[in-house]
Short mmCIF file of C-alpha atoms in Angstrom, two decimals:
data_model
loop_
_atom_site.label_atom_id
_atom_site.label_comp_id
_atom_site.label_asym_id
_atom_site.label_seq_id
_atom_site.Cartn_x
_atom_site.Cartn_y
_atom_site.Cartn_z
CA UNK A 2 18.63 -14.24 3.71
CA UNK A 3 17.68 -11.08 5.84
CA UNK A 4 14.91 -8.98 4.55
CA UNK A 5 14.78 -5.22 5.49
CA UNK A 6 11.05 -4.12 5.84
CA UNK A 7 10.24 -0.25 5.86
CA UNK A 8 6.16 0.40 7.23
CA UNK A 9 5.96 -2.18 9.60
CA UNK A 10 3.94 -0.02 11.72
CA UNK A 11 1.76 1.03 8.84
CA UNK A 12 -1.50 -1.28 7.23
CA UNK A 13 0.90 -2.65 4.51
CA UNK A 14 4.36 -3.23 6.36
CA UNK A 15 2.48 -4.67 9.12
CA UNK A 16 0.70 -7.38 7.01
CA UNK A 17 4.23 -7.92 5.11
CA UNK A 18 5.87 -8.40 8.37
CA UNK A 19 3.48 -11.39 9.29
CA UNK A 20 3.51 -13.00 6.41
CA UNK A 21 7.26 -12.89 6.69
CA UNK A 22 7.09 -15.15 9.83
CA UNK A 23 9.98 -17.39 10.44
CA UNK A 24 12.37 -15.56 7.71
CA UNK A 25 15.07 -13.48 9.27
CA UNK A 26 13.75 -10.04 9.04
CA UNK A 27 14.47 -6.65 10.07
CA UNK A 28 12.37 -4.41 11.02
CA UNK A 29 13.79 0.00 9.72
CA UNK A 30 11.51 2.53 11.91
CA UNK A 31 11.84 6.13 13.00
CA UNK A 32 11.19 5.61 17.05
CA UNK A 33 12.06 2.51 18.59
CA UNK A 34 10.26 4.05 21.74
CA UNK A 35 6.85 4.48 20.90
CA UNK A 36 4.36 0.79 21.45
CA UNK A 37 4.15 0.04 18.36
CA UNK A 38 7.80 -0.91 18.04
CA UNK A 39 8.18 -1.52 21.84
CA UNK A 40 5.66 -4.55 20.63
CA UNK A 41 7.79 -5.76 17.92
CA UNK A 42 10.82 -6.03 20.09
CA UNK A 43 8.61 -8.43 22.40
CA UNK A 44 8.34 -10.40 19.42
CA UNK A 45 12.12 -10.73 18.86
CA UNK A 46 11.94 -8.48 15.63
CA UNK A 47 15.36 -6.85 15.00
CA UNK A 48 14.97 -2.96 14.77
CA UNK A 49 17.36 -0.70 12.78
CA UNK A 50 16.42 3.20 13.62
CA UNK A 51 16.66 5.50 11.30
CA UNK A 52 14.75 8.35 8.38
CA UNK A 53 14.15 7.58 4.84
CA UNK A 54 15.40 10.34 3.64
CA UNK A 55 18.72 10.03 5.80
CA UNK A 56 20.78 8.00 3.38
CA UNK A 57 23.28 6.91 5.80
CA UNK A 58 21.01 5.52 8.41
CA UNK A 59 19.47 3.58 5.62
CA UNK A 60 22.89 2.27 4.37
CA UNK A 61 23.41 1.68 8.28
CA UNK A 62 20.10 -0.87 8.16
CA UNK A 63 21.28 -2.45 5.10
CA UNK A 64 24.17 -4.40 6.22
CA UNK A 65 24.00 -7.79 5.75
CA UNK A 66 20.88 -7.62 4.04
CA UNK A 67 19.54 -9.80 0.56
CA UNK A 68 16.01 -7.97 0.24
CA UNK A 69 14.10 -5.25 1.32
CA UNK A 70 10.42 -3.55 1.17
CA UNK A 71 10.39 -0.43 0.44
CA UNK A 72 6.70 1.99 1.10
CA UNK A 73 7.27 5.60 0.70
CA UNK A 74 5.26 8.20 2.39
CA UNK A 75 4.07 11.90 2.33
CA UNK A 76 5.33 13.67 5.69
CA UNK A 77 5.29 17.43 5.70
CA UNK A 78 6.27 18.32 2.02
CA UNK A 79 3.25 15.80 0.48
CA UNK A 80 4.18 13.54 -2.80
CA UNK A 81 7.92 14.86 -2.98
CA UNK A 82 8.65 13.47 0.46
CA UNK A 83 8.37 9.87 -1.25
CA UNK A 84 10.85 11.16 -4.18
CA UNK A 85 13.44 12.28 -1.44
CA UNK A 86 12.58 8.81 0.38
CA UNK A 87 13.09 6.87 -2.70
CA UNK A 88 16.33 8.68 -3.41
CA UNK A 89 18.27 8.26 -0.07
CA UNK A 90 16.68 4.83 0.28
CA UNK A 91 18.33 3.65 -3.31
CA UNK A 92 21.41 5.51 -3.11
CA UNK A 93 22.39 3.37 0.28
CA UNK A 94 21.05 0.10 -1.63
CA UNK A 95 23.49 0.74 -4.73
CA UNK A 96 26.45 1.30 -1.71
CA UNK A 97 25.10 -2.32 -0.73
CA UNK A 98 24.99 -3.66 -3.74
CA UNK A 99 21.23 -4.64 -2.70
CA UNK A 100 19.88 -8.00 -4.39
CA UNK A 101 16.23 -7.52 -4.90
CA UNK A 102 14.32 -4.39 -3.43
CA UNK A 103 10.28 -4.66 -3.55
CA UNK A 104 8.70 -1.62 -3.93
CA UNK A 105 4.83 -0.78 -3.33
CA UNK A 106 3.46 1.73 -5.52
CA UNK A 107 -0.24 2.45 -6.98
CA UNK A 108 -2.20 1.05 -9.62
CA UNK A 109 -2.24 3.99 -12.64
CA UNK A 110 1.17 5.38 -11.47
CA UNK A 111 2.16 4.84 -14.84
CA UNK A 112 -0.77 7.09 -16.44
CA UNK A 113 0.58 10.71 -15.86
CA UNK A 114 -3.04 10.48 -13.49
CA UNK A 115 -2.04 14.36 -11.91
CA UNK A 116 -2.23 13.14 -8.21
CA UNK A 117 0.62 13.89 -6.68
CA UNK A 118 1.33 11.09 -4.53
CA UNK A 119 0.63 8.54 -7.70
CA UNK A 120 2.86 10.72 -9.76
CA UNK A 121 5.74 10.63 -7.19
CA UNK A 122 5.60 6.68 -6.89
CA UNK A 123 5.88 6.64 -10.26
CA UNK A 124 9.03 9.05 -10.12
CA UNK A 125 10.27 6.41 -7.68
CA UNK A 126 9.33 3.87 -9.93
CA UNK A 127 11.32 5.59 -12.94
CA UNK A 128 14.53 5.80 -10.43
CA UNK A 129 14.32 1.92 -9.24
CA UNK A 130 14.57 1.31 -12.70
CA UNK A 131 17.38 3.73 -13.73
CA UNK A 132 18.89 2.13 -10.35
CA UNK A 133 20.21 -0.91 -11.85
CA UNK A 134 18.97 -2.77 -8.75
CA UNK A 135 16.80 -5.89 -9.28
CA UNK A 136 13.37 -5.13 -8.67
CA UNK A 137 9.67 -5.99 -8.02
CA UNK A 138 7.30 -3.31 -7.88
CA UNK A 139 3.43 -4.09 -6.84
CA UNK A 140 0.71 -1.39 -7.43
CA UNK A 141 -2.35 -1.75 -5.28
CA UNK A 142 -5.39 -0.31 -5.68
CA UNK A 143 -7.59 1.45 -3.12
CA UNK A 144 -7.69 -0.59 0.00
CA UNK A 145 -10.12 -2.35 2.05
CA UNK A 146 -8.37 -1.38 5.49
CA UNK A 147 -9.82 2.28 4.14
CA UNK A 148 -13.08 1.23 5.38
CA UNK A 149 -13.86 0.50 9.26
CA UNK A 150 -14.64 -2.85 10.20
CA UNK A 151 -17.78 -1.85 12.71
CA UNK A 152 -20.15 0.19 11.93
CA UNK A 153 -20.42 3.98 13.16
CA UNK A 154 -19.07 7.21 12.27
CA UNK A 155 -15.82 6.41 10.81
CA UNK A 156 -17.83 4.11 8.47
CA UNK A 157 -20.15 6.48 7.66
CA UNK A 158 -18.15 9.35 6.48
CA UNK A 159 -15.98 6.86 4.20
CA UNK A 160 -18.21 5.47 2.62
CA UNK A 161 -19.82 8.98 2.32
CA UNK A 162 -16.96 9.98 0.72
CA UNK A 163 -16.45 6.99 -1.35
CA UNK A 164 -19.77 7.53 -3.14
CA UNK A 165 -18.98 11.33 -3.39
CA UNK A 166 -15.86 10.12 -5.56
CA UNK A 167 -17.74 7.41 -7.63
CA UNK A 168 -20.83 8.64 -8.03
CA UNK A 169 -23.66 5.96 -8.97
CA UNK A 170 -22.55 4.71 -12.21
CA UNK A 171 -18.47 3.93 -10.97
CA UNK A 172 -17.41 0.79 -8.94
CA UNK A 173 -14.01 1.14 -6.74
CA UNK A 174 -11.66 -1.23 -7.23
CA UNK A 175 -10.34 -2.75 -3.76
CA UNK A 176 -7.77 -4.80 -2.28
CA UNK A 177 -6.84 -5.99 1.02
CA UNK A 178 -3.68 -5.02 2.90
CA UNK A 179 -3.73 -8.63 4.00
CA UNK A 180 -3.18 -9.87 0.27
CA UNK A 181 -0.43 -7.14 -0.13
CA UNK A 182 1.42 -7.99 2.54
CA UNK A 183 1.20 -12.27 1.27
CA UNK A 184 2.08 -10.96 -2.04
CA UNK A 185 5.18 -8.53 -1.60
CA UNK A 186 6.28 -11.55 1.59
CA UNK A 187 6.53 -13.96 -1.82
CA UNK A 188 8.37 -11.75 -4.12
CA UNK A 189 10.94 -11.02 -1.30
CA UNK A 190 11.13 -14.91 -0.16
CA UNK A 191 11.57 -15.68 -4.28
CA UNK A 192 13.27 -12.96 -5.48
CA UNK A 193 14.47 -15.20 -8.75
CA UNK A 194 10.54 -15.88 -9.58
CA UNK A 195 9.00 -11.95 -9.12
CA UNK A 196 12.35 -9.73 -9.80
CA UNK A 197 11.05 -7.41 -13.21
CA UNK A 198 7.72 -8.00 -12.65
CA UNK A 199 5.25 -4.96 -12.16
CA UNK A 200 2.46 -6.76 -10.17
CA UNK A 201 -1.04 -4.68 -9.98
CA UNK A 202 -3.10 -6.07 -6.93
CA UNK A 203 -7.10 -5.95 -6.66
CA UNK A 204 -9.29 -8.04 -6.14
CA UNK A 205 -13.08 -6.96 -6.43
CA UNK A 206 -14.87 -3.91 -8.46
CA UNK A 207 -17.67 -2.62 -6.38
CA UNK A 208 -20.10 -0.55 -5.90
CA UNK A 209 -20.09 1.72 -3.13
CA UNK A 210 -24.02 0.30 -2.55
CA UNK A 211 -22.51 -3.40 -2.79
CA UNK A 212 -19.40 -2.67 -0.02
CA UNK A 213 -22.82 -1.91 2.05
CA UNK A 214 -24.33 -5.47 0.86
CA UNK A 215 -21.19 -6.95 1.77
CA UNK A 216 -21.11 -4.93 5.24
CA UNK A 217 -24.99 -6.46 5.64
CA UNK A 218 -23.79 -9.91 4.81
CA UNK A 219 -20.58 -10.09 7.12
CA UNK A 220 -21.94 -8.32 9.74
CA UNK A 221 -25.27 -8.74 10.13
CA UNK A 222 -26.59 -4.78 9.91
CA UNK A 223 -26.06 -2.20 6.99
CA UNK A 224 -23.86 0.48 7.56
CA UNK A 225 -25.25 3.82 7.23
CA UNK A 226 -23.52 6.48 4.72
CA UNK A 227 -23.28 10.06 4.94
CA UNK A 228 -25.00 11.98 1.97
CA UNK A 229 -22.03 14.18 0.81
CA UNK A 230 -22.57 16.24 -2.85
CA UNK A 231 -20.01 16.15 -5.16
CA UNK A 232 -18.55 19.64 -4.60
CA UNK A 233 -17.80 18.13 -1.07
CA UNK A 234 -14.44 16.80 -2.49
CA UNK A 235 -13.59 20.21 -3.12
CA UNK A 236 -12.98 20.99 0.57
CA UNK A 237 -10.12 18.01 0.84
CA UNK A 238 -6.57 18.70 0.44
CA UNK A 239 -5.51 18.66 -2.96
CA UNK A 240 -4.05 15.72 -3.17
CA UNK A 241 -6.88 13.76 -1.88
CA UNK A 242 -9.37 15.75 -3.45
CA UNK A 243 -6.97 14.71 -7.39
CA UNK A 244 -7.57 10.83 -6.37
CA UNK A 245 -11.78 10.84 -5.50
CA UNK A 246 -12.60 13.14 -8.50
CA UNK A 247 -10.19 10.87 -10.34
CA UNK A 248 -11.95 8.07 -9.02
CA UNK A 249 -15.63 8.98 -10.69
CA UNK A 250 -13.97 10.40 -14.28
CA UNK A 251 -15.11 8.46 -17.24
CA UNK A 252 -12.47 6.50 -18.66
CA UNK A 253 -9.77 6.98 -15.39
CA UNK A 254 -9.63 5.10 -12.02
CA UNK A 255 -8.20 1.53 -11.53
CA UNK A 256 -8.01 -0.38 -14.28
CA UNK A 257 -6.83 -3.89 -12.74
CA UNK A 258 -7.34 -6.81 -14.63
CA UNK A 259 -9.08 -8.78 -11.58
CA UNK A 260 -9.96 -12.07 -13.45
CA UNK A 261 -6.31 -12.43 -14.34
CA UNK A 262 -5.07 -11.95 -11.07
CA UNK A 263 -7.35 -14.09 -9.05
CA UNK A 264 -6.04 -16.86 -11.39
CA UNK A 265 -2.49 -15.73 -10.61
CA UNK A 266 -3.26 -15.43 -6.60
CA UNK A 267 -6.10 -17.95 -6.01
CA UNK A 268 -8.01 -16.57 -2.43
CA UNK A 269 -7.23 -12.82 -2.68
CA UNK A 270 -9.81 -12.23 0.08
CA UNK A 271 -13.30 -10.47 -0.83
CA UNK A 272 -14.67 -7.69 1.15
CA UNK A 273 -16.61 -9.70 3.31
CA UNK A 274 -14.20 -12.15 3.69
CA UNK A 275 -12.14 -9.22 4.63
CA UNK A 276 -14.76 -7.85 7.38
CA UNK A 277 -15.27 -11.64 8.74
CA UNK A 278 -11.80 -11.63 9.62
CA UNK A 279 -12.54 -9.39 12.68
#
């Protein structure tokens, strides 16, 4: 049963890849050139080159294919590349007759939120389902892999910005790519089991003061975070700027049930787990 995986390259199709190990697998990227893929070829991972939004290279990738992973991303025209993605990419799975697609979305797609890029997954969302084309769609929260491991710069701006969004009185809800990747790897290795579910992954609420704590505790030393006001945000592109003020709104942001989930997916890793890692 050969899987097609889309974002192998990115945090999420990477960590889907390996926990795909030892299932037939294809791997559909733009450049089979660059390292990145040069790596996975070293591994023995089948490539298939091709665009999302080019229908027939997709169709092209497809053959002989059960399952495939589908992450959508914004390129030059933002959100509505991921619309024009999810189009070509469904319209060559229907000429396949495709037998389960897995598709990773965001948590609060569904709530007409006014970011772009959760609005267009949820447009995707709306055409898997129209598609007729068994289906599993996850919807992760913010993740983990946002925040540098080591402390420095990069650290300090995010989780500058973080607390910008959040303010003092919101947590973030947070999940790690790792747990995405061993989630959406089961759906598409039990397609019978996961096909119509929706699937929200998170697995801690926290503080921006506590991912610090947690920082402390894996790595022995507290990060330092940049002191950005609110009206910071306001100099971010739009859509980025939509998700952190959506972030610190009373009564938005995630809304995962966590308890539930860690009952449903026993060791979804915890930030420091996450940091200890290396």
């Amino acid at each position: 049963m050969v899987s097609l995986l889309t974002g192998v390259t990115g945090n999420q199709g990477s960590q889907v890849l390996e926990h795909m190990k030892g299932q037939p697998v294809r791997a559909f990227v733009r450049n089979t050139k660059n390292n990145k893929t040069k790596k996975l070829q070293e591994r023995g991972i089948e490539l298939a080159s091709g665009d999302l939004k080019d229908e027939e290279s997709i169709y092209t990738a497809l053959e002989n294919v059960d399952g495939a992973y589908l992450v959508t991303l914004m390129l030059e025209k933002g959100a509505q590349d991921e619309v024009e993605q999810g189009k070509a990419f469904l319209a060559a799975a229907k000429r396949r007759n495709l037998k389960h697609l897995v598709y990773s979305s965001v948590e609060g797609a569904e709530r007409q939120t006014g970011i772009p890029h959760f609005d267009s997954k949820f447009e995707v969302e709306e055409l898997i389902r129209e598609s007729g084309i068994p289906h599993t769609i996850v919807r992760p929260v913010a993740f983990f892999d946002n925040f540098p491991k080591q402390r420095g710069l990069a650290s300090f701006f995010t989780l500058g910005i973080f607390r910008a969004g959040t303010g003092y009185s919101k947590k973030i809800q947070l999940v790690s790519c790792y747990d995405i990747g061993r989630v959406v790897a089961a759906a598409l290795k039990n397609p019978s089991k996961y096909a119509g579910q929706v699937i929200p992954l998170a697995a801690e609420e926290l503080y921006v003061s506590e991912i610090q704590d947690k920082y402390e505790k894996a790595l022995g030393t507290r990060p330092w975070k940049a002191w950005l006001p609110r009206f910071f945000l306001y100099l971010l592109p739009y859509d980025i700027r939509c998700m952190f003020l959506w972030f610190g709104q009373r009564g938005r942001g995630y809304r995962a049930n966590i308890p539930a989930l860690r009952r449903e997916y026993p060791g979804l890793l915890t930030f420091d787990e996450w940091v200890k890692r290396g």
